[in-house]
Amino acid sequence: MTLDAPFAGKSSGLPLETRPVAAGVFMARVGDDVVLLDLRSDAYACLAGVGDGLVLTEAGVRADLGLLDLLADADLLERDPGPPRRPLPTAPLRELDLPRLRWPLAHASSLLAAAWRAASVGSRAPIRDLIGALPPPPSARPDPARVASVVSGFRRLLPWVPGQGACLYRAFVLLTMLRRVGQDATWVFGVRTWPFGAHCWLQLEDAVLDDDPERVARYTPIMAVQ
């Protein structure tokens, strides 16, 4: 889906304002385009070629009133500011160093439980339903050594579980496994344009857990579950 941006690249002469983004809506700048993710409809959209006509800030979106009205008519903006959003993580620079687990059976039951939870949500579940089906995040900070052990077991055992090809499925299963043992990671969603693509991965600080840094570097983060 693409929204026309009639004021891109030129001034409309209308005043500039900043308005907050609606709850459940996330935006990212990719070159001269702005990509939107709307969790309410489980859909992406793109303001193609908007250029400097729209600026993303911590407070929301800064643009002239014409473009803001276009976004408001699409139910993408709020009148009143909501709670501040946490900054998106920086791109991971490395893969996590993993221990060699000869027999990762200790993680088998956790993987099966996570896979069953994913199946109960459904293979075509919207992103918001997957997020809602996650175990609650632990209160303590993650232990990198324990996270690495779970990731190692996950990678060894995942080929035996059907459906492991989709990034949403992999990230959901691994994050569920981590939270079941009191660990956590950041679930990052990224986008690219021309051609459009969306991807997601898990990372812990500067390390990617279920992908490789070169692949995820092609995507600009738009949302993070942390």
Coordinates of C-alpha atoms in Angstrom, one line a residue:
M1 CA 0.0 0.0 0.0
T2 CA 1.3 3.5 -0.9
L3 CA 0.0 6.8 0.3
D4 CA 0.5 9.7 -2.1
A5 CA 2.6 12.5 -0.7
P6 CA 1.5 15.6 -2.7
F7 CA 3.8 18.0 -0.8
A8 CA 7.0 15.9 -1.2
G9 CA 9.9 18.0 -2.3
K10 CA 8.2 21.3 -2.2
S11 CA 6.7 23.7 0.4
S12 CA 2.9 23.9 0.5
G13 CA 3.1 27.2 2.3
L14 CA 1.1 25.7 5.2
P15 CA 2.4 26.0 8.8
L16 CA 4.6 23.2 10.3
E17 CA 3.4 21.2 13.3
T18 CA 4.5 18.1 15.2
R19 CA 1.9 15.5 16.1
P20 CA 2.2 12.2 17.9
V21 CA 2.0 8.9 16.0
A22 CA -1.1 6.8 16.8
A23 CA -0.7 3.8 19.2
G24 CA 0.1 0.7 17.3
V25 CA 1.6 2.7 14.4
F26 CA 5.4 2.8 13.7
M27 CA 7.4 4.7 11.1
A28 CA 10.9 4.5 9.7
R29 CA 12.7 6.7 7.1
V30 CA 14.4 4.8 4.3
G31 CA 16.1 7.2 1.9
D32 CA 13.5 9.7 0.7
D33 CA 10.6 7.3 1.7
V34 CA 8.8 6.9 5.0
V35 CA 7.5 3.3 5.7
L36 CA 4.7 2.8 8.1
L37 CA 3.7 -0.3 10.1
D38 CA 0.2 -0.4 11.5
L39 CA -0.2 -3.2 13.9
R40 CA -4.0 -2.6 14.1
S41 CA -4.4 -3.7 10.5
D42 CA -1.2 -5.8 10.3
A43 CA -0.2 -3.8 7.2
Y44 CA 2.7 -1.8 5.9
A45 CA 2.4 1.4 3.9
C46 CA 4.8 3.8 2.2
L47 CA 5.0 7.5 1.8
A48 CA 7.1 7.4 -1.3
G49 CA 9.4 10.3 -2.1
V50 CA 8.3 12.4 0.8
G51 CA 11.9 13.6 1.3
D52 CA 12.3 16.4 3.9
G53 CA 8.6 17.1 3.8
L54 CA 8.2 14.8 6.8
V55 CA 10.6 14.5 9.7
L56 CA 10.4 11.8 12.3
T57 CA 11.1 13.0 15.8
E58 CA 10.9 11.5 19.3
A59 CA 7.7 13.4 19.8
G60 CA 6.1 12.1 16.6
V61 CA 5.9 13.5 13.0
R62 CA 6.8 17.0 12.0
A63 CA 5.3 18.2 8.7
D64 CA 3.1 20.9 7.2
L65 CA -0.6 20.8 8.0
G66 CA -1.6 19.4 4.6
L67 CA 0.5 16.3 5.0
L68 CA -0.5 15.9 8.7
D69 CA -4.1 16.1 7.7
L70 CA -3.5 13.3 5.1
L71 CA -2.0 11.1 7.8
A72 CA -4.7 12.0 10.3
D73 CA -7.4 11.1 7.8
A74 CA -5.7 7.7 7.6
D75 CA -6.0 7.4 11.4
L76 CA -2.2 7.3 11.7
L77 CA -1.8 10.3 14.1
E78 CA -3.1 11.2 17.6
R79 CA -4.1 14.6 18.9
D80 CA -2.6 14.1 22.4
P81 CA 0.8 12.7 23.0
G82 CA 1.0 9.2 24.5
P83 CA 3.8 7.6 26.6
P84 CA 7.3 8.2 25.2
R85 CA 8.6 5.4 23.0
R86 CA 12.0 3.8 23.6
P87 CA 14.7 4.4 21.0
L88 CA 15.2 1.7 18.5
P89 CA 18.3 -0.4 18.9
T90 CA 21.4 0.1 16.7
A91 CA 22.1 -2.5 14.0
P92 CA 23.9 -5.6 15.3
L93 CA 27.5 -5.9 14.4
R94 CA 28.2 -9.5 15.1
E95 CA 26.8 -12.9 15.7
L96 CA 26.5 -14.2 19.3
D97 CA 29.4 -16.5 20.3
L98 CA 27.7 -19.8 21.0
P99 CA 28.9 -22.8 23.0
R100 CA 29.1 -26.2 21.3
L101 CA 26.3 -28.3 22.8
R102 CA 26.9 -32.0 21.9
W103 CA 23.5 -33.1 23.2
P104 CA 21.0 -30.1 23.4
L105 CA 18.3 -32.2 24.9
A106 CA 17.9 -29.9 27.9
H107 CA 16.4 -27.4 25.5
A108 CA 14.1 -29.8 23.6
S109 CA 11.1 -29.5 25.9
S110 CA 11.4 -25.7 25.8
L111 CA 11.5 -25.7 22.0
L112 CA 8.5 -28.0 21.8
A113 CA 6.5 -25.9 24.2
A114 CA 7.4 -22.7 22.2
A115 CA 6.6 -24.4 18.9
W116 CA 3.2 -25.6 20.3
R117 CA 2.5 -22.0 21.4
A118 CA 3.3 -20.7 17.9
A119 CA 1.0 -23.3 16.4
S120 CA -1.8 -22.4 18.8
V121 CA -1.6 -18.8 17.6
G122 CA -1.6 -19.8 14.0
S123 CA 0.8 -19.6 11.1
R124 CA -0.9 -16.5 9.7
A125 CA -1.4 -14.7 12.9
P126 CA -1.0 -10.9 12.8
I127 CA 2.1 -9.5 14.5
R128 CA 0.2 -8.1 17.4
D129 CA -1.2 -11.5 18.2
L130 CA 2.3 -13.1 18.2
I131 CA 3.5 -10.3 20.5
G132 CA 0.5 -10.8 22.8
A133 CA 1.2 -14.6 23.0
L134 CA 4.8 -14.2 24.3
P135 CA 5.6 -15.0 27.9
P136 CA 6.0 -11.9 30.0
P137 CA 9.5 -10.4 30.0
P138 CA 11.7 -11.2 33.0
S139 CA 12.5 -8.4 35.5
A140 CA 16.2 -9.2 35.6
R141 CA 18.7 -8.3 32.9
P142 CA 19.6 -11.2 30.5
D143 CA 22.7 -13.3 31.2
P144 CA 24.7 -13.5 27.9
A145 CA 26.0 -17.0 28.7
R146 CA 22.6 -18.4 29.4
V147 CA 21.2 -16.7 26.3
A148 CA 24.0 -18.2 24.2
S149 CA 23.2 -21.7 25.5
V150 CA 19.5 -21.4 24.6
V151 CA 20.4 -20.0 21.1
S152 CA 22.8 -22.9 20.6
G153 CA 20.2 -25.5 21.5
F154 CA 17.6 -23.7 19.4
R155 CA 19.8 -23.8 16.3
R156 CA 20.7 -27.4 16.8
L157 CA 17.1 -28.5 17.3
L158 CA 15.1 -26.2 15.0
P159 CA 15.6 -28.3 11.8
W160 CA 13.5 -31.0 13.4
V161 CA 10.5 -28.6 13.8
P162 CA 8.3 -27.8 10.8
G163 CA 7.8 -24.2 9.7
Q164 CA 11.3 -22.9 10.7
G165 CA 11.8 -20.9 7.5
A166 CA 9.8 -17.8 8.4
C167 CA 11.6 -15.1 10.3
L168 CA 8.5 -14.4 12.4
Y169 CA 8.2 -18.0 13.4
R170 CA 11.9 -18.3 14.3
A171 CA 12.0 -15.1 16.3
F172 CA 8.8 -16.0 18.2
V173 CA 9.9 -19.5 19.1
L174 CA 13.4 -18.4 20.2
L175 CA 12.1 -15.5 22.3
T176 CA 9.5 -17.7 23.9
M177 CA 12.3 -20.2 24.8
L178 CA 14.4 -17.4 26.3
R179 CA 11.6 -16.0 28.4
R180 CA 10.7 -19.4 29.7
V181 CA 14.1 -19.6 31.4
G182 CA 14.2 -16.0 32.6
Q183 CA 16.2 -14.6 29.7
D184 CA 15.2 -12.0 27.1
A185 CA 16.2 -10.3 23.8
T186 CA 15.0 -7.5 21.6
W187 CA 12.7 -8.5 18.8
V188 CA 13.5 -6.0 16.0
F189 CA 11.4 -5.5 12.9
G190 CA 13.0 -3.9 9.8
V191 CA 12.0 -2.7 6.4
R192 CA 13.6 -1.8 3.0
T193 CA 12.2 -0.3 -0.2
W194 CA 12.6 -0.7 -3.9
P195 CA 11.9 -3.6 -3.8
F196 CA 9.9 -3.4 -0.5
G197 CA 10.8 -6.0 2.1
A198 CA 10.1 -6.6 5.7
H199 CA 12.2 -8.8 8.1
C200 CA 12.6 -9.4 11.8
W201 CA 15.3 -10.8 14.1
L202 CA 16.4 -11.1 17.7
Q203 CA 19.4 -9.2 19.1
L204 CA 21.1 -8.8 22.4
E205 CA 23.0 -5.5 22.6
D206 CA 25.2 -5.6 19.4
A207 CA 24.8 -9.3 18.7
V208 CA 22.2 -10.9 16.4
L209 CA 20.8 -14.2 17.7
D210 CA 18.9 -15.9 14.8
D211 CA 20.4 -14.3 11.7
D212 CA 23.6 -12.8 10.4
P213 CA 24.7 -9.2 10.6
E214 CA 25.1 -8.7 6.8
R215 CA 21.5 -9.7 6.1
V216 CA 19.9 -7.6 8.8
A217 CA 22.0 -4.6 7.8
R218 CA 19.9 -4.3 4.6
Y219 CA 16.9 -3.4 6.8
T220 CA 16.1 -0.2 8.7
P221 CA 14.5 -0.9 12.1
I222 CA 10.9 0.3 12.4
M223 CA 9.7 -1.4 15.6
A224 CA 11.3 -3.2 18.5
V225 CA 9.7 -5.4 21.2
Q226 CA 11.8 -5.0 24.3

